[in-house]
Amino acid sequence: VQLQASGGGLVQAGGSLRLSCAASGSIFHIGAMGWYRQAPGKQRELVATITRGRDTNYADSVKGRFTISRDNAKNTVYLQMNSLKPEDTAVYYCKTETYSDPWTVGDDYWGRGTQVTVSS
């Protein structure tokens, strides 16, 4: 299973970006999907998650500014980021709980990450 993230870049404070992450390979089913981020010198932290049924969970720091969504037919998860702040600067990683067949427990897969830089 491979995860390809895209959509990162450089944006001014107050601007918007939309991240996408598409899963491909041996996929029977994808459960939870999520976005995490890691700023320089800091630990990786959860940004937002979404279940297959589209229940969502957000870090307090992004509530009201970021929106996670998914397209189950395309095995893709999105992160719409609005009102970006310099403290949102980080490498953003996607993660999926992927099942390759109906008989085994799903595994977590991570994308390579996409850089988001917010200038003040």
Coordinates of N, CA, C and O in Angstrom, one line a residue:
V1 N 0.8 -1.2 0.0 CA 0.0 0.0 0.0 C 0.9 1.2 0.0 O 1.8 1.3 0.8
Q2 N 0.6 2.2 -0.9 CA 1.3 3.4 -1.0 C 0.4 4.6 -0.7 O -0.7 4.6 -1.2
L3 N 0.9 5.6 0.0 CA 0.1 6.8 0.2 C 0.9 8.0 -0.5 O 2.0 8.2 -0.2
Q4 N 0.2 8.7 -1.3 CA 0.8 9.8 -2.0 C 0.1 11.1 -1.6 O -1.1 11.3 -1.9
A5 N 0.8 11.9 -0.8 CA 0.3 13.2 -0.4 C 0.7 14.3 -1.3 O 1.8 14.3 -1.8
S6 N -0.1 15.3 -1.4 CA 0.2 16.5 -2.2 C -0.6 17.7 -1.7 O -1.5 17.5 -0.9
G7 N -0.2 18.8 -2.2 CA -1.0 20.1 -1.9 C -0.2 21.0 -0.9 O -0.7 22.1 -0.7
G8 N 0.9 20.6 -0.4 CA 1.6 21.5 0.5 C 2.2 22.6 -0.3 O 2.2 22.7 -1.5
G9 N 2.8 23.6 0.5 CA 3.4 24.7 -0.2 C 3.7 25.9 0.8 O 3.6 25.7 2.0
L10 N 4.0 27.0 0.2 CA 4.2 28.2 1.0 C 3.0 29.2 0.9 O 2.6 29.4 -0.3
V11 N 2.5 29.6 2.0 CA 1.4 30.5 1.9 C 1.5 31.6 3.0 O 2.2 31.3 4.0
Q12 N 0.9 32.7 2.8 CA 1.0 33.8 3.8 C -0.1 33.5 4.9 O -1.1 32.8 4.7
A13 N 0.2 34.0 6.1 CA -0.7 33.9 7.2 C -2.1 34.4 6.8 O -2.2 35.4 6.1
G14 N -3.1 33.6 7.2 CA -4.5 33.9 6.8 C -4.9 33.2 5.5 O -6.1 33.3 5.1
G15 N -4.0 32.6 4.8 CA -4.3 32.0 3.6 C -4.8 30.5 3.8 O -5.0 30.1 4.9
S16 N -5.0 29.8 2.6 CA -5.6 28.5 2.6 C -4.7 27.5 1.8 O -4.1 28.0 0.8
L17 N -4.8 26.3 2.2 CA -4.2 25.2 1.4 C -5.1 24.0 1.5 O -5.8 23.8 2.5
R18 N -5.1 23.1 0.5 CA -5.8 21.9 0.6 C -4.9 20.7 0.3 O -4.3 20.7 -0.8
L19 N -4.8 19.8 1.3 CA -3.9 18.7 1.1 C -4.8 17.5 0.7 O -5.9 17.4 1.1
S20 N -4.1 16.6 -0.1 CA -4.8 15.4 -0.6 C -3.8 14.2 -0.3 O -2.6 14.4 -0.3
C21 N -4.4 13.1 0.0 CA -3.6 11.9 0.2 C -4.4 10.7 -0.4 O -5.4 10.4 0.1
A22 N -3.8 10.1 -1.4 CA -4.4 9.0 -2.1 C -3.7 7.7 -1.8 O -2.5 7.6 -1.9
A23 N -4.5 6.7 -1.5 CA -3.9 5.4 -1.2 C -4.1 4.5 -2.4 O -5.1 4.5 -3.1
S24 N -3.1 3.7 -2.7 CA -3.1 2.7 -3.8 C -2.4 1.4 -3.4 O -1.7 1.4 -2.4
G25 N -2.7 0.4 -4.2 CA -2.1 -0.9 -3.9 C -3.1 -1.9 -3.6 O -4.2 -1.9 -4.0
S26 N -2.7 -2.9 -2.7 CA -3.5 -4.0 -2.3 C -4.5 -3.5 -1.2 O -4.2 -3.6 0.0
I27 N -5.6 -3.0 -1.6 CA -6.6 -2.4 -0.7 C -7.9 -3.2 -0.8 O -8.5 -3.1 -1.8
F28 N -8.3 -3.7 0.3 CA -9.7 -4.3 0.4 C -10.6 -3.3 1.0 O -11.8 -3.1 0.6
H29 N -10.1 -2.6 2.0 CA -11.0 -1.7 2.8 C -10.1 -0.7 3.6 O -9.0 -1.1 4.0
I30 N -10.5 0.5 3.7 CA -9.8 1.5 4.5 C -10.7 2.0 5.6 O -11.8 2.4 5.4
G31 N -10.2 1.8 6.8 CA -11.0 2.3 8.0 C -10.7 3.8 8.3 O -10.9 4.6 7.4
A32 N -10.1 4.1 9.4 CA -9.8 5.5 9.8 C -8.7 6.0 8.9 O -7.8 5.3 8.5
M33 N -8.8 7.3 8.6 CA -7.8 8.1 7.9 C -7.5 9.3 8.7 O -8.4 9.8 9.4
G34 N -6.3 9.8 8.6 CA -6.0 11.0 9.4 C -4.8 11.8 8.9 O -4.1 11.3 8.0
W35 N -4.7 12.9 9.4 CA -3.5 13.8 9.1 C -2.8 14.1 10.4 O -3.4 14.4 11.5
Y36 N -1.5 14.1 10.4 CA -0.6 14.4 11.5 C 0.4 15.4 11.0 O 0.6 15.6 9.8
R37 N 1.1 16.1 11.9 CA 2.1 17.0 11.5 C 3.2 17.0 12.5 O 3.1 16.7 13.7
Q38 N 4.4 17.4 12.0 CA 5.6 17.5 12.8 C 6.4 18.7 12.4 O 6.8 18.9 11.3
A39 N 6.5 19.6 13.4 CA 7.3 20.8 13.3 C 8.7 20.5 13.7 O 8.9 19.6 14.5
P40 N 9.6 21.3 13.2 CA 11.1 21.1 13.6 C 11.2 21.1 15.1 O 10.8 22.0 15.8
G41 N 11.9 20.1 15.6 CA 12.2 20.0 17.0 C 11.0 19.6 17.9 O 11.2 19.6 19.1
K42 N 9.9 19.2 17.2 CA 8.8 18.8 18.0 C 8.3 17.4 17.6 O 8.7 16.9 16.6
Q43 N 7.5 16.8 18.5 CA 7.0 15.5 18.2 C 5.9 15.5 17.2 O 5.2 16.6 17.1
R44 N 5.7 14.4 16.5 CA 4.5 14.4 15.6 C 3.3 14.4 16.4 O 3.1 13.8 17.4
E45 N 2.3 15.2 15.9 CA 1.0 15.3 16.6 C -0.2 15.1 15.7 O -0.1 15.4 14.5
L46 N -1.3 14.7 16.3 CA -2.5 14.5 15.5 C -3.1 15.9 15.1 O -3.1 16.8 15.9
V47 N -3.5 16.0 13.8 CA -4.2 17.1 13.4 C -5.7 16.8 13.3 O -6.5 17.6 13.9
A48 N -6.1 15.8 12.6 CA -7.5 15.4 12.4 C -7.6 14.0 11.9 O -6.7 13.5 11.2
T49 N -8.7 13.3 12.3 CA -9.0 12.0 11.8 C -10.4 11.9 11.4 O -11.3 12.7 11.8
I50 N -10.7 10.9 10.5 CA -12.0 10.7 10.0 C -12.3 9.2 9.9 O -11.4 8.5 9.3
T51 N -13.4 8.7 10.4 CA -13.7 7.3 10.2 C -14.3 7.1 8.9 O -14.7 8.0 8.1
R52 N -14.5 5.8 8.5 CA -15.2 5.5 7.3 C -16.6 6.0 7.2 O -17.1 6.4 6.2
G53 N -17.2 6.1 8.4 CA -18.5 6.7 8.4 C -18.5 8.2 8.5 O -19.6 8.8 8.7
R54 N -17.3 8.8 8.5 CA -17.2 10.2 8.4 C -17.3 10.9 9.8 O -17.6 12.1 9.8
D55 N -17.2 10.2 10.8 CA -17.0 10.9 12.1 C -15.6 11.5 12.2 O -14.7 10.8 11.8
T56 N -15.6 12.7 12.7 CA -14.3 13.4 12.7 C -13.8 13.8 14.1 O -14.6 13.9 15.0
N57 N -12.5 14.0 14.2 CA -11.9 14.5 15.4 C -10.8 15.4 15.0 O -10.0 15.2 14.1
Y58 N -10.7 16.5 15.8 CA -9.7 17.5 15.5 C -8.9 17.9 16.7 O -9.4 17.9 17.8
A59 N -7.6 18.3 16.5 CA -6.8 18.9 17.5 C -7.5 20.2 17.9 O -8.0 20.9 17.0
D60 N -7.4 20.6 19.1 CA -8.0 21.9 19.6 C -7.4 23.1 18.8 O -8.1 24.0 18.5
S61 N -6.1 23.0 18.4 CA -5.4 24.1 17.8 C -5.9 24.3 16.3 O -5.7 25.4 15.8
V62 N -6.7 23.4 15.8 CA -7.1 23.6 14.4 C -8.6 23.6 14.2 O -9.1 23.8 13.1
K63 N -9.3 23.4 15.3 CA -10.8 23.4 15.3 C -11.3 24.7 14.7 O -10.9 25.8 15.2
G64 N -12.3 24.6 13.8 CA -12.9 25.8 13.2 C -12.1 26.4 12.1 O -12.6 27.2 11.4
R65 N -10.9 25.8 11.8 CA -10.0 26.3 10.7 C -9.8 25.2 9.7 O -9.7 25.5 8.5
F66 N -9.6 24.0 10.1 CA -9.3 22.9 9.3 C -10.5 22.0 9.1 O -11.3 21.8 10.1
T67 N -10.7 21.4 8.0 CA -11.7 20.4 7.7 C -11.2 19.2 7.1 O -10.6 19.3 6.0
I68 N -11.4 18.0 7.7 CA -11.0 16.8 7.0 C -12.2 16.1 6.4 O -13.3 16.2 6.8
S69 N -11.9 15.5 5.2 CA -13.0 14.8 4.5 C -12.3 13.6 3.7 O -11.1 13.5 3.7
R70 N -13.2 12.8 3.2 CA -12.6 11.6 2.4 C -13.6 11.2 1.3 O -14.8 11.5 1.4
D71 N -13.0 10.6 0.3 CA -13.7 10.0 -0.8 C -13.4 8.5 -0.8 O -12.3 8.1 -1.2
N72 N -14.4 7.7 -0.3 CA -14.1 6.3 -0.1 C -13.9 5.6 -1.5 O -13.1 4.7 -1.6
A73 N -14.6 6.1 -2.5 CA -14.4 5.5 -3.8 C -13.0 5.7 -4.4 O -12.5 4.9 -5.2
K74 N -12.4 6.8 -4.0 CA -11.0 7.1 -4.5 C -10.0 6.8 -3.5 O -8.8 7.1 -3.8
N75 N -10.3 6.3 -2.4 CA -9.3 6.0 -1.3 C -8.5 7.2 -1.0 O -7.3 7.1 -0.8
T76 N -9.1 8.3 -0.9 CA -8.4 9.6 -0.7 C -9.0 10.3 0.5 O -10.2 10.4 0.7
V77 N -8.1 11.0 1.2 CA -8.4 11.8 2.3 C -7.9 13.2 2.0 O -6.9 13.4 1.4
Y78 N -8.7 14.2 2.5 CA -8.3 15.6 2.2 C -8.3 16.4 3.5 O -8.9 16.0 4.5
L79 N -7.5 17.5 3.5 CA -7.5 18.4 4.6 C -7.5 19.8 4.1 O -6.6 20.3 3.5
Q80 N -8.7 20.5 4.3 CA -8.8 21.8 3.9 C -8.4 22.7 5.1 O -8.9 22.6 6.2
M81 N -7.4 23.5 4.8 CA -6.8 24.4 5.9 C -7.0 25.8 5.6 O -6.5 26.3 4.5
N82 N -7.8 26.5 6.4 CA -8.1 27.9 6.2 C -7.5 28.7 7.4 O -7.1 28.1 8.4
S83 N -7.4 30.0 7.2 CA -6.9 30.9 8.2 C -5.6 30.4 8.8 O -5.4 30.3 10.0
L84 N -4.7 30.0 7.9 CA -3.4 29.4 8.4 C -2.6 30.4 9.2 O -2.6 31.6 8.9
K85 N -1.9 29.9 10.2 CA -1.0 30.6 11.1 C 0.4 30.2 10.9 O 0.6 29.0 10.6
P86 N 1.4 31.0 11.2 CA 2.8 30.5 11.2 C 3.0 29.3 12.0 O 3.8 28.5 11.6
E87 N 2.3 29.1 13.1 CA 2.5 27.9 13.9 C 1.9 26.7 13.3 O 2.1 25.6 13.8
D88 N 1.3 26.8 12.2 CA 0.8 25.6 11.4 C 2.0 25.0 10.6 O 1.8 24.0 9.9
T89 N 3.1 25.8 10.5 CA 4.2 25.3 9.7 C 4.7 24.0 10.2 O 5.0 23.8 11.4
A90 N 4.8 23.0 9.3 CA 5.2 21.6 9.7 C 5.2 20.8 8.4 O 4.7 21.2 7.3
V91 N 5.7 19.6 8.6 CA 5.5 18.5 7.6 C 4.2 17.8 7.9 O 4.1 17.3 9.1
Y92 N 3.3 17.7 7.0 CA 2.1 17.0 7.2 C 2.1 15.6 6.6 O 2.4 15.4 5.5
Y93 N 1.7 14.7 7.5 CA 1.7 13.3 7.1 C 0.2 12.7 7.1 O -0.5 13.0 8.0
C94 N -0.1 11.9 6.1 CA -1.4 11.2 6.2 C -1.2 9.8 6.7 O -0.1 9.2 6.5
K95 N -2.2 9.2 7.3 CA -2.1 7.9 7.7 C -3.5 7.2 7.5 O -4.5 7.8 7.6
T96 N -3.4 5.9 7.1 CA -4.6 5.2 6.9 C -4.5 3.8 7.6 O -3.5 3.2 7.7
E97 N -5.7 3.4 8.0 CA -5.8 2.0 8.6 C -6.4 1.2 7.4 O -7.5 1.3 7.1
T98 N -5.5 0.4 6.9 CA -5.8 -0.3 5.6 C -5.9 -1.8 5.8 O -5.0 -2.4 6.4
Y99 N -6.9 -2.4 5.2 CA -7.1 -3.8 5.2 C -6.9 -4.4 3.8 O -7.5 -3.9 2.9
S100 N -6.0 -5.3 3.7 CA -5.7 -5.9 2.4 C -6.6 -7.1 2.0 O -6.6 -7.4 0.9
D101 N -7.2 -7.6 3.0 CA -8.2 -8.7 2.8 C -9.2 -8.8 3.9 O -9.0 -8.1 4.9
P102 N -10.3 -9.6 3.8 CA -11.3 -9.6 4.8 C -10.9 -10.4 6.1 O -11.7 -10.4 7.0
W103 N -9.8 -11.0 6.1 CA -9.5 -12.0 7.1 C -8.5 -11.5 8.1 O -8.3 -12.1 9.1
T104 N -7.7 -10.4 7.8 CA -6.7 -10.0 8.7 C -6.9 -8.6 9.3 O -7.7 -7.8 8.7
V105 N -6.2 -8.3 10.4 CA -6.4 -7.0 11.0 C -5.7 -6.0 10.1 O -4.7 -6.2 9.4
G106 N -6.3 -4.8 10.1 CA -5.7 -3.7 9.3 C -4.4 -3.2 9.8 O -4.1 -3.4 11.0
D107 N -3.6 -2.7 8.9 CA -2.3 -2.1 9.3 C -2.3 -0.6 9.0 O -3.1 -0.1 8.2
D108 N -1.5 0.1 9.8 CA -1.4 1.6 9.6 C -0.3 1.8 8.6 O 0.8 1.3 8.6
Y109 N -0.6 2.7 7.6 CA 0.3 3.1 6.6 C 0.5 4.6 6.7 O -0.5 5.3 6.9
W110 N 1.7 5.1 6.4 CA 2.0 6.5 6.5 C 2.4 7.0 5.1 O 3.2 6.3 4.4
G111 N 2.0 8.2 4.8 CA 2.6 8.9 3.6 C 3.9 9.5 3.9 O 4.3 9.6 5.1
R112 N 4.6 10.0 2.9 CA 5.9 10.5 3.1 C 5.9 11.9 3.7 O 6.9 12.3 4.3
G113 N 4.8 12.6 3.6 CA 4.8 13.9 4.1 C 4.9 15.0 3.1 O 5.5 14.8 2.1
T114 N 4.2 16.1 3.4 CA 4.2 17.3 2.5 C 4.4 18.5 3.4 O 3.8 18.6 4.4
Q115 N 5.4 19.4 2.9 CA 5.7 20.5 3.7 C 4.7 21.6 3.5 O 4.3 22.0 2.4
V116 N 4.3 22.2 4.7 CA 3.4 23.4 4.7 C 4.2 24.4 5.5 O 4.6 24.2 6.6
T117 N 4.4 25.6 4.8 CA 5.1 26.7 5.4 C 4.2 27.9 5.4 O 3.7 28.3 4.3
V118 N 3.9 28.5 6.5 CA 3.1 29.7 6.6 C 3.9 30.9 7.1 O 4.5 30.9 8.1
S119 N 4.0 31.9 6.2 CA 4.8 33.0 6.5 C 4.0 34.1 7.2 O 2.8 34.3 6.9
S120 N 4.6 34.9 8.1 CA 3.9 35.9 8.8 C 3.9 37.2 8.1 O 4.6 37.4 7.1

